[in-house]
Amino acid sequence: MNLAHLHTMFRPTSIALVGATEEEGTPGPVLLKNIRESQFIGPILPIHERLTELGGLPVFKNIDTLPTTPDLAILCSEPESLPQYIRALGQRGVAGAVVLGCGFSELLPEDKARIENDMLIASRETGMRLLGPGSMGFLTPRAGVNASLAHCDAQPGRIAFVTQSDALFTTILDWAQSNQLGFSNFISLGDKLDFGFGTVLDYLNADPETRAILLYVEDIKNARHFMSAARAASRSKPVIVLKAGRTEQARKELARIASGPIGLDAVYDAAFRRAGMLRVSDTEALFDSVETLARTKPLKGERLAILVNGLSPGLLTLDRFIEGGGKLAELSDETKAALSDLYGDAPMLNCRADGCVGNPITLSPNAPPERYAQAVKILLKAKGIDALLVMHFPSALADGREIAKAVAKAAKRTRRLVFCSWIGGANADQAQEIFNAAGLPIYATSDKAIRAYLNLIHYRRNQELLVQTPASLPSEFEPDLDAAQRVIATHGTGQLPLAAVLELLRAYRIPIIETRTASTPDEAASIAQELGFPVALKILSPDLACKSRVGGVILDLDSAEAVKAAAKSLPNRVLNEAPHCAIQGYIVQRMGRRPKARELALHVDYDPVFGPYISCGRARVLAPLFPSQSHSPAVALPPLNMALARELVTRAAVLPLDDSRFDISALCLTLCKLSQLLLDLPTLQHIQIDPLCVDDHGVLALDASASLLADFDASDALAIRPYPRELEQLIQIRSGKTLLIRPITPEDEPAHWDFIAKLSAEDLRFRFFGLIQTLPRAEMIRLTQIDYDREMAFIAIDREASETLGVVRGSTSLDNQEMEFAIIIRSDIKRQGLGRILLQKLIDYAAARGCARIIGQTLIDNSAMAALATALGFTVSRNYDDGVFELSRDL
């Protein structure tokens, strides 16, 4: 995709109105009025077969008669004529068109699908982009463009809003106008026939006028593109999303009106989190959050101190904070002593214990400005506090405005986050202007303040997830891939037999209790004798997700006779509870004595939008024990590494992470193994380990199931591209040393610091086009944590010394037509042929992914790079104005 087309479309200098009329109740008059009143200065070109004049403007019969080629067309005509108009507009060179919803609701589904397909074919033939159909249009206030059916205009600002909803398009615009909120872009996507959220995110990420992005989402069509674009955008600016469909009832309504699959809300939630976005629950939180993110300093930690002039409001705020998962700061003795001095001869009322100062830090209701200022200064100097909430409730003996001035002055130079809540009408109004001028967020209620801070915490955590790009294979284990593939090859499709599932788990080193299957009671007794008593006996049925719920499990059988008797009774017990299940025999297991273990359930399932996902939660057998509690499993998108797996376990909240009774590392590694199993065996559609015992000895699977789908490929369905292990290569340089060339990973960051430190000043100047002393951490994160869908970096590693010796990078344009490269080799390894090998590796990669050319630049005194490029078939030209060689090679 060429972003230039979208830039021209959303910032047009001329607009054509196709099919517009003056008839009341039609879009034409509204569009013309909005375009004119937005102070659009370019030509407006109405097109209609029968009209000669529209609103004082000359009307053109057809597109060929236009005096100039418009940048944007707005289509108001009947659906049947749209494909013809789109083809003609594209052939004329129009960058993009807004397709309104005129007439689409009256069409039969098959006619609508046919027309939309013809529209898409016509746009693809010419490269013209389509917004809609069913779009309300868009506003670009700084460009003076209101190409929409909105009832009012938008003020210029730095926030972009993108929505699928017509109602929210007008509602948010109305709310923003009454609250003096401006926008860089305001876009209605409609039915997303040509492009959707991913493409718009790419455009807004490149837009210098946009500082933050707000989305209202109902469904996603291209999850891989969406995730790639969202991860790229979230690295540079806040992206906040409001998603409908949290409840099953809402999902059903969405499914009724959506053109594609809806997917599970928990998986959407996991996707937003993994992309570094912040999800909020309502429109008010949407704008509160963007204001907070835009006006606050980045959080260094999560520990909050609360300063308030009243005990009861402080306690209510504390409850809200803790219930939301917040972490309260613990005050040191030194800090408590300093705060105690503020009370002087007037200690807190009703204080009956030593150490009256706690958190919330409670001042008297009538505390003067000086006391507030002193408390703020003490807290901002204290260790163990990452953020400070200052609250004030009205008092007849204290001036809220003067207190606000004192707090703003005391917090002026701090690097920590300070935010405020001034409660009460006049009290809040007076403080608003003061805190706005000081750049401190202020909220009308303590609930809003706490919600905003919790959203900051969630955003910070999601940003940490964003920079995780897992390798496809955790270094802690090596699976027996050949054994696993033999299992898959033996079974074409459908549910795997238990024996095959056990083989898969063993191949991936997932511990499972010794398990055998039997067809008859006598065989079950014989197997039990071989395993050794006591044993557990379970019914073998593909139809039972939880055997114990239907009486299909009998434990602690201590003799062959007991096993035989249990086996004879077991089918009847099960069929009484589940009369339609198919019974295939028995499962005999040695009893696993893990009395202190917790039982969990790990699942790999498939979402129709985001593809495979992994969940962690309570074992099914435990669910009836918690009937009044919600214990929905936590969900994450693969691929996983240990850090991402630990985050999943944290959200699952089924084990205390700091309790030595449970081997959390073993659980996280098991999740990574399941993730890898999914990547290696792409026809696996479902895997379940339930229950999985976790204690201080590690993990032990007690039951498992899996199913295959012959024409299913999980690797194609993955929303996030995993580490491309297939690109690893061993090479030999002139000295005879063997090096490993492979894609870079986040785990390479420490070695990359060493690599940069060993480069000469000249090498650094050639690579970064200037003298640099050191790289900021944010830049190193960008260099080592890449999106393999959009860029590639190959590093050369001396495995014996664990050192990085060279790196070549390529960044692909969004239309995949061009890759820009950069290369650097460590000074002491030059003239060994490594630079040529690395650059050829990138050339081959760019050609394999379909790029048309590879380009680069180097300083004009870097003759060695120019010579290498020439030797590899690049055209090398001098650009004396910029002092560089321009390097280009067609692929």
PDB file of N, CA and C in Angstrom, residues 542-615:
ATOM      1  N   PRO A 542     -14.228 -39.710  23.657  1.00  0.00           N
ATOM      2  CA  PRO A 542     -13.901 -38.451  22.983  1.00  0.00           C
ATOM      3  C   PRO A 542     -14.923 -37.355  23.237  1.00  0.00           C
ATOM      4  N   ASP A 543     -16.057 -37.712  23.834  1.00  0.00           N
ATOM      5  CA  ASP A 543     -17.154 -36.758  24.005  1.00  0.00           C
ATOM      6  C   ASP A 543     -17.152 -36.051  25.359  1.00  0.00           C
ATOM      7  N   LEU A 544     -16.210 -36.418  26.232  1.00  0.00           N
ATOM      8  CA  LEU A 544     -16.231 -35.877  27.592  1.00  0.00           C
ATOM      9  C   LEU A 544     -15.043 -34.947  27.810  1.00  0.00           C
ATOM     10  N   ALA A 545     -15.346 -33.661  27.972  1.00  0.00           N
ATOM     11  CA  ALA A 545     -14.281 -32.698  28.246  1.00  0.00           C
ATOM     12  C   ALA A 545     -13.817 -32.791  29.687  1.00  0.00           C
ATOM     13  N   CYS A 546     -14.736 -33.108  30.590  1.00  0.00           N
ATOM     14  CA  CYS A 546     -14.390 -33.236  32.007  1.00  0.00           C
ATOM     15  C   CYS A 546     -15.017 -34.525  32.540  1.00  0.00           C
ATOM     16  N   LYS A 547     -14.206 -35.568  32.622  1.00  0.00           N
ATOM     17  CA  LYS A 547     -14.702 -36.900  32.987  1.00  0.00           C
ATOM     18  C   LYS A 547     -15.260 -36.941  34.399  1.00  0.00           C
ATOM     19  N   SER A 548     -14.646 -36.195  35.312  1.00  0.00           N
ATOM     20  CA  SER A 548     -15.048 -36.279  36.718  1.00  0.00           C
ATOM     21  C   SER A 548     -16.455 -35.729  36.943  1.00  0.00           C
ATOM     22  N   ARG A 549     -16.908 -34.807  36.096  1.00  0.00           N
ATOM     23  CA  ARG A 549     -18.231 -34.212  36.291  1.00  0.00           C
ATOM     24  C   ARG A 549     -19.354 -35.210  36.038  1.00  0.00           C
ATOM     25  N   VAL A 550     -19.072 -36.252  35.294  1.00  0.00           N
ATOM     26  CA  VAL A 550     -20.113 -37.249  35.015  1.00  0.00           C
ATOM     27  C   VAL A 550     -19.797 -38.571  35.694  1.00  0.00           C
ATOM     28  N   GLY A 551     -18.960 -38.539  36.729  1.00  0.00           N
ATOM     29  CA  GLY A 551     -18.634 -39.752  37.466  1.00  0.00           C
ATOM     30  C   GLY A 551     -17.703 -40.678  36.736  1.00  0.00           C
ATOM     31  N   GLY A 552     -16.899 -40.132  35.795  1.00  0.00           N
ATOM     32  CA  GLY A 552     -16.040 -40.961  34.969  1.00  0.00           C
ATOM     33  C   GLY A 552     -14.652 -41.168  35.509  1.00  0.00           C
ATOM     34  N   VAL A 553     -14.403 -40.876  36.799  1.00  0.00           N
ATOM     35  CA  VAL A 553     -13.071 -41.030  37.396  1.00  0.00           C
ATOM     36  C   VAL A 553     -13.223 -41.701  38.762  1.00  0.00           C
ATOM     37  N   ILE A 554     -12.415 -42.726  38.999  1.00  0.00           N
ATOM     38  CA  ILE A 554     -12.360 -43.371  40.311  1.00  0.00           C
ATOM     39  C   ILE A 554     -10.891 -43.426  40.729  1.00  0.00           C
ATOM     40  N   LEU A 555     -10.578 -42.918  41.911  1.00  0.00           N
ATOM     41  CA  LEU A 555      -9.195 -42.767  42.359  1.00  0.00           C
ATOM     42  C   LEU A 555      -8.829 -43.804  43.414  1.00  0.00           C
ATOM     43  N   ASP A 556      -7.510 -43.948  43.616  1.00  0.00           N
ATOM     44  CA  ASP A 556      -6.943 -44.721  44.726  1.00  0.00           C
ATOM     45  C   ASP A 556      -7.429 -46.173  44.762  1.00  0.00           C
ATOM     46  N   LEU A 557      -7.460 -46.808  43.611  1.00  0.00           N
ATOM     47  CA  LEU A 557      -7.774 -48.240  43.557  1.00  0.00           C
ATOM     48  C   LEU A 557      -6.506 -49.021  43.892  1.00  0.00           C
ATOM     49  N   ASP A 558      -6.572 -49.915  44.893  1.00  0.00           N
ATOM     50  CA  ASP A 558      -5.353 -50.498  45.431  1.00  0.00           C
ATOM     51  C   ASP A 558      -5.219 -52.003  45.170  1.00  0.00           C
ATOM     52  N   SER A 559      -6.059 -52.555  44.260  1.00  0.00           N
ATOM     53  CA  SER A 559      -5.910 -53.973  43.928  1.00  0.00           C
ATOM     54  C   SER A 559      -6.504 -54.237  42.561  1.00  0.00           C
ATOM     55  N   ALA A 560      -6.106 -55.380  41.959  1.00  0.00           N
ATOM     56  CA  ALA A 560      -6.649 -55.738  40.648  1.00  0.00           C
ATOM     57  C   ALA A 560      -8.154 -55.955  40.728  1.00  0.00           C
ATOM     58  N   GLU A 561      -8.640 -56.562  41.826  1.00  0.00           N
ATOM     59  CA  GLU A 561     -10.056 -56.790  41.984  1.00  0.00           C
ATOM     60  C   GLU A 561     -10.833 -55.477  42.051  1.00  0.00           C
ATOM     61  N   ALA A 562     -10.268 -54.527  42.763  1.00  0.00           N
ATOM     62  CA  ALA A 562     -10.925 -53.215  42.867  1.00  0.00           C
ATOM     63  C   ALA A 562     -10.990 -52.528  41.503  1.00  0.00           C
ATOM     64  N   VAL A 563      -9.919 -52.661  40.704  1.00  0.00           N
ATOM     65  CA  VAL A 563      -9.895 -52.065  39.372  1.00  0.00           C
ATOM     66  C   VAL A 563     -10.948 -52.715  38.491  1.00  0.00           C
ATOM     67  N   LYS A 564     -11.026 -54.056  38.533  1.00  0.00           N
ATOM     68  CA  LYS A 564     -11.982 -54.775  37.690  1.00  0.00           C
ATOM     69  C   LYS A 564     -13.413 -54.393  38.074  1.00  0.00           C
ATOM     70  N   ALA A 565     -13.689 -54.343  39.356  1.00  0.00           N
ATOM     71  CA  ALA A 565     -15.043 -53.987  39.804  1.00  0.00           C
ATOM     72  C   ALA A 565     -15.395 -52.556  39.396  1.00  0.00           C
ATOM     73  N   ALA A 566     -14.417 -51.646  39.540  1.00  0.00           N
ATOM     74  CA  ALA A 566     -14.658 -50.248  39.171  1.00  0.00           C
ATOM     75  C   ALA A 566     -14.901 -50.118  37.668  1.00  0.00           C
ATOM     76  N   ALA A 567     -14.143 -50.889  36.885  1.00  0.00           N
ATOM     77  CA  ALA A 567     -14.290 -50.831  35.434  1.00  0.00           C
ATOM     78  C   ALA A 567     -15.671 -51.321  35.002  1.00  0.00           C
ATOM     79  N   LYS A 568     -16.206 -52.311  35.686  1.00  0.00           N
ATOM     80  CA  LYS A 568     -17.526 -52.816  35.322  1.00  0.00           C
ATOM     81  C   LYS A 568     -18.625 -51.805  35.648  1.00  0.00           C
ATOM     82  N   SER A 569     -18.440 -51.041  36.712  1.00  0.00           N
ATOM     83  CA  SER A 569     -19.479 -50.086  37.120  1.00  0.00           C
ATOM     84  C   SER A 569     -19.371 -48.738  36.410  1.00  0.00           C
ATOM     85  N   LEU A 570     -18.194 -48.427  35.923  1.00  0.00           N
ATOM     86  CA  LEU A 570     -17.932 -47.081  35.415  1.00  0.00           C
ATOM     87  C   LEU A 570     -18.813 -46.694  34.213  1.00  0.00           C
ATOM     88  N   PRO A 571     -18.989 -47.548  33.197  1.00  0.00           N
ATOM     89  CA  PRO A 571     -19.814 -47.138  32.049  1.00  0.00           C
ATOM     90  C   PRO A 571     -21.232 -46.747  32.427  1.00  0.00           C
ATOM     91  N   ASN A 572     -21.851 -47.530  33.318  1.00  0.00           N
ATOM     92  CA  ASN A 572     -23.218 -47.195  33.715  1.00  0.00           C
ATOM     93  C   ASN A 572     -23.288 -45.862  34.437  1.00  0.00           C
ATOM     94  N   ARG A 573     -22.319 -45.596  35.299  1.00  0.00           N
ATOM     95  CA  ARG A 573     -22.282 -44.308  36.016  1.00  0.00           C
ATOM     96  C   ARG A 573     -22.222 -43.153  35.021  1.00  0.00           C
ATOM     97  N   VAL A 574     -21.369 -43.308  34.026  1.00  0.00           N
ATOM     98  CA  VAL A 574     -21.190 -42.221  33.052  1.00  0.00           C
ATOM     99  C   VAL A 574     -22.427 -42.050  32.174  1.00  0.00           C
ATOM    100  N   LEU A 575     -22.964 -43.173  31.696  1.00  0.00           N
ATOM    101  CA  LEU A 575     -24.114 -43.087  30.795  1.00  0.00           C
ATOM    102  C   LEU A 575     -25.353 -42.543  31.488  1.00  0.00           C
ATOM    103  N   ASN A 576     -25.449 -42.710  32.795  1.00  0.00           N
ATOM    104  CA  ASN A 576     -26.561 -42.099  33.525  1.00  0.00           C
ATOM    105  C   ASN A 576     -26.513 -40.579  33.455  1.00  0.00           C
ATOM    106  N   GLU A 577     -25.300 -40.030  33.462  1.00  0.00           N
ATOM    107  CA  GLU A 577     -25.122 -38.580  33.428  1.00  0.00           C
ATOM    108  C   GLU A 577     -24.999 -38.054  31.999  1.00  0.00           C
ATOM    109  N   ALA A 578     -24.400 -38.840  31.116  1.00  0.00           N
ATOM    110  CA  ALA A 578     -24.182 -38.410  29.730  1.00  0.00           C
ATOM    111  C   ALA A 578     -24.568 -39.553  28.798  1.00  0.00           C
ATOM    112  N   PRO A 579     -25.863 -39.736  28.579  1.00  0.00           N
ATOM    113  CA  PRO A 579     -26.337 -40.933  27.878  1.00  0.00           C
ATOM    114  C   PRO A 579     -25.900 -41.049  26.424  1.00  0.00           C
ATOM    115  N   HIS A 580     -25.468 -39.955  25.816  1.00  0.00           N
ATOM    116  CA  HIS A 580     -25.139 -39.998  24.389  1.00  0.00           C
ATOM    117  C   HIS A 580     -23.635 -40.065  24.115  1.00  0.00           C
ATOM    118  N   CYS A 581     -22.824 -40.160  25.149  1.00  0.00           N
ATOM    119  CA  CYS A 581     -21.379 -40.172  24.905  1.00  0.00           C
ATOM    120  C   CYS A 581     -20.947 -41.568  24.443  1.00  0.00           C
ATOM    121  N   ALA A 582     -19.915 -41.582  23.599  1.00  0.00           N
ATOM    122  CA  ALA A 582     -19.358 -42.845  23.090  1.00  0.00           C
ATOM    123  C   ALA A 582     -18.246 -43.294  24.023  1.00  0.00           C
ATOM    124  N   ILE A 583     -18.347 -44.520  24.526  1.00  0.00           N
ATOM    125  CA  ILE A 583     -17.340 -45.052  25.447  1.00  0.00           C
ATOM    126  C   ILE A 583     -16.428 -45.999  24.676  1.00  0.00           C
ATOM    127  N   GLN A 584     -15.126 -45.707  24.701  1.00  0.00           N
ATOM    128  CA  GLN A 584     -14.163 -46.488  23.929  1.00  0.00           C
ATOM    129  C   GLN A 584     -13.316 -47.410  24.791  1.00  0.00           C
ATOM    130  N   GLY A 585     -13.444 -47.310  26.099  1.00  0.00           N
ATOM    131  CA  GLY A 585     -12.653 -48.153  26.974  1.00  0.00           C
ATOM    132  C   GLY A 585     -12.296 -47.427  28.248  1.00  0.00           C
ATOM    133  N   TYR A 586     -11.067 -47.686  28.732  1.00  0.00           N
ATOM    134  CA  TYR A 586     -10.652 -47.167  30.037  1.00  0.00           C
ATOM    135  C   TYR A 586      -9.254 -46.561  29.944  1.00  0.00           C
ATOM    136  N   ILE A 587      -9.008 -45.610  30.824  1.00  0.00           N
ATOM    137  CA  ILE A 587      -7.672 -45.039  31.012  1.00  0.00           C
ATOM    138  C   ILE A 587      -7.203 -45.464  32.397  1.00  0.00           C
ATOM    139  N   VAL A 588      -6.014 -46.047  32.446  1.00  0.00           N
ATOM    140  CA  VAL A 588      -5.444 -46.467  33.728  1.00  0.00           C
ATOM    141  C   VAL A 588      -4.192 -45.640  33.967  1.00  0.00           C
ATOM    142  N   GLN A 589      -4.106 -44.995  35.115  1.00  0.00           N
ATOM    143  CA  GLN A 589      -2.963 -44.145  35.439  1.00  0.00           C
ATOM    144  C   GLN A 589      -2.443 -44.468  36.828  1.00  0.00           C
ATOM    145  N   ARG A 590      -1.130 -44.415  36.953  1.00  0.00           N
ATOM    146  CA  ARG A 590      -0.547 -44.499  38.284  1.00  0.00           C
ATOM    147  C   ARG A 590      -0.958 -43.253  39.063  1.00  0.00           C
ATOM    148  N   MET A 591      -1.341 -43.414  40.303  1.00  0.00           N
ATOM    149  CA  MET A 591      -1.739 -42.261  41.111  1.00  0.00           C
ATOM    150  C   MET A 591      -0.541 -41.342  41.324  1.00  0.00           C
ATOM    151  N   GLY A 592      -0.717 -40.070  40.972  1.00  0.00           N
ATOM    152  CA  GLY A 592       0.339 -39.076  41.193  1.00  0.00           C
ATOM    153  C   GLY A 592       0.105 -38.392  42.521  1.00  0.00           C
ATOM    154  N   ARG A 593       0.953 -38.681  43.494  1.00  0.00           N
ATOM    155  CA  ARG A 593       0.779 -38.111  44.835  1.00  0.00           C
ATOM    156  C   ARG A 593       1.358 -36.702  44.860  1.00  0.00           C
ATOM    157  N   ARG A 594       0.522 -35.702  44.570  1.00  0.00           N
ATOM    158  CA  ARG A 594       0.949 -34.292  44.609  1.00  0.00           C
ATOM    159  C   ARG A 594      -0.043 -33.550  45.496  1.00  0.00           C
ATOM    160  N   PRO A 595      -0.037 -33.817  46.804  1.00  0.00           N
ATOM    161  CA  PRO A 595      -1.104 -33.301  47.685  1.00  0.00           C
ATOM    162  C   PRO A 595      -1.159 -31.785  47.762  1.00  0.00           C
ATOM    163  N   LYS A 596      -0.051 -31.095  47.526  1.00  0.00           N
ATOM    164  CA  LYS A 596      -0.048 -29.635  47.651  1.00  0.00           C
ATOM    165  C   LYS A 596      -0.120 -28.928  46.301  1.00  0.00           C
ATOM    166  N   ALA A 597      -0.341 -29.714  45.254  1.00  0.00           N
ATOM    167  CA  ALA A 597      -0.359 -29.132  43.912  1.00  0.00           C
ATOM    168  C   ALA A 597      -1.665 -28.384  43.647  1.00  0.00           C
ATOM    169  N   ARG A 598      -1.589 -27.372  42.776  1.00  0.00           N
ATOM    170  CA  ARG A 598      -2.778 -26.709  42.246  1.00  0.00           C
ATOM    171  C   ARG A 598      -3.070 -27.297  40.866  1.00  0.00           C
ATOM    172  N   GLU A 599      -4.345 -27.457  40.543  1.00  0.00           N
ATOM    173  CA  GLU A 599      -4.726 -28.019  39.255  1.00  0.00           C
ATOM    174  C   GLU A 599      -5.192 -26.915  38.315  1.00  0.00           C
ATOM    175  N   LEU A 600      -4.519 -26.839  37.161  1.00  0.00           N
ATOM    176  CA  LEU A 600      -4.813 -25.808  36.158  1.00  0.00           C
ATOM    177  C   LEU A 600      -5.253 -26.464  34.854  1.00  0.00           C
ATOM    178  N   ALA A 601      -5.712 -25.627  33.931  1.00  0.00           N
ATOM    179  CA  ALA A 601      -6.062 -26.078  32.583  1.00  0.00           C
ATOM    180  C   ALA A 601      -5.357 -25.174  31.576  1.00  0.00           C
ATOM    181  N   LEU A 602      -4.635 -25.776  30.642  1.00  0.00           N
ATOM    182  CA  LEU A 602      -3.988 -25.053  29.548  1.00  0.00           C
ATOM    183  C   LEU A 602      -4.659 -25.474  28.245  1.00  0.00           C
ATOM    184  N   HIS A 603      -5.003 -24.502  27.424  1.00  0.00           N
ATOM    185  CA  HIS A 603      -5.700 -24.795  26.176  1.00  0.00           C
ATOM    186  C   HIS A 603      -5.021 -24.062  25.021  1.00  0.00           C
ATOM    187  N   VAL A 604      -4.994 -24.688  23.871  1.00  0.00           N
ATOM    188  CA  VAL A 604      -4.704 -24.026  22.602  1.00  0.00           C
ATOM    189  C   VAL A 604      -5.957 -24.167  21.758  1.00  0.00           C
ATOM    190  N   ASP A 605      -6.545 -23.054  21.364  1.00  0.00           N
ATOM    191  CA  ASP A 605      -7.762 -23.071  20.557  1.00  0.00           C
ATOM    192  C   ASP A 605      -7.615 -22.103  19.394  1.00  0.00           C
ATOM    193  N   TYR A 606      -8.661 -22.025  18.581  1.00  0.00           N
ATOM    194  CA  TYR A 606      -8.607 -21.223  17.360  1.00  0.00           C
ATOM    195  C   TYR A 606      -9.718 -20.183  17.358  1.00  0.00           C
ATOM    196  N   ASP A 607      -9.343 -18.931  17.142  1.00  0.00           N
ATOM    197  CA  ASP A 607     -10.299 -17.838  17.028  1.00  0.00           C
ATOM    198  C   ASP A 607     -10.462 -17.495  15.550  1.00  0.00           C
ATOM    199  N   PRO A 608     -11.696 -17.271  15.065  1.00  0.00           N
ATOM    200  CA  PRO A 608     -11.882 -17.026  13.632  1.00  0.00           C
ATOM    201  C   PRO A 608     -11.275 -15.725  13.135  1.00  0.00           C
ATOM    202  N   VAL A 609     -10.924 -14.803  14.039  1.00  0.00           N
ATOM    203  CA  VAL A 609     -10.319 -13.535  13.623  1.00  0.00           C
ATOM    204  C   VAL A 609      -8.804 -13.545  13.817  1.00  0.00           C
ATOM    205  N   PHE A 610      -8.351 -13.866  15.020  1.00  0.00           N
ATOM    206  CA  PHE A 610      -6.931 -13.767  15.340  1.00  0.00           C
ATOM    207  C   PHE A 610      -6.201 -15.108  15.281  1.00  0.00           C
ATOM    208  N   GLY A 611      -6.899 -16.176  14.914  1.00  0.00           N
ATOM    209  CA  GLY A 611      -6.237 -17.457  14.760  1.00  0.00           C
ATOM    210  C   GLY A 611      -5.955 -18.128  16.095  1.00  0.00           C
ATOM    211  N   PRO A 612      -4.868 -18.897  16.185  1.00  0.00           N
ATOM    212  CA  PRO A 612      -4.586 -19.658  17.406  1.00  0.00           C
ATOM    213  C   PRO A 612      -4.360 -18.751  18.616  1.00  0.00           C
ATOM    214  N   TYR A 613      -4.839 -19.214  19.770  1.00  0.00           N
ATOM    215  CA  TYR A 613      -4.572 -18.523  21.026  1.00  0.00           C
ATOM    216  C   TYR A 613      -4.376 -19.553  22.124  1.00  0.00           C
ATOM    217  N   ILE A 614      -3.754 -19.124  23.212  1.00  0.00           N
ATOM    218  CA  ILE A 614      -3.439 -19.998  24.334  1.00  0.00           C
ATOM    219  C   ILE A 614      -4.100 -19.426  25.579  1.00  0.00           C
ATOM    220  N   SER A 615      -4.707 -20.302  26.379  1.00  0.00           N
ATOM    221  CA  SER A 615      -5.349 -19.836  27.603  1.00  0.00           C
ATOM    222  C   SER A 615      -4.836 -20.623  28.796  1.00  0.00           C
TER     223      SER A 615
END
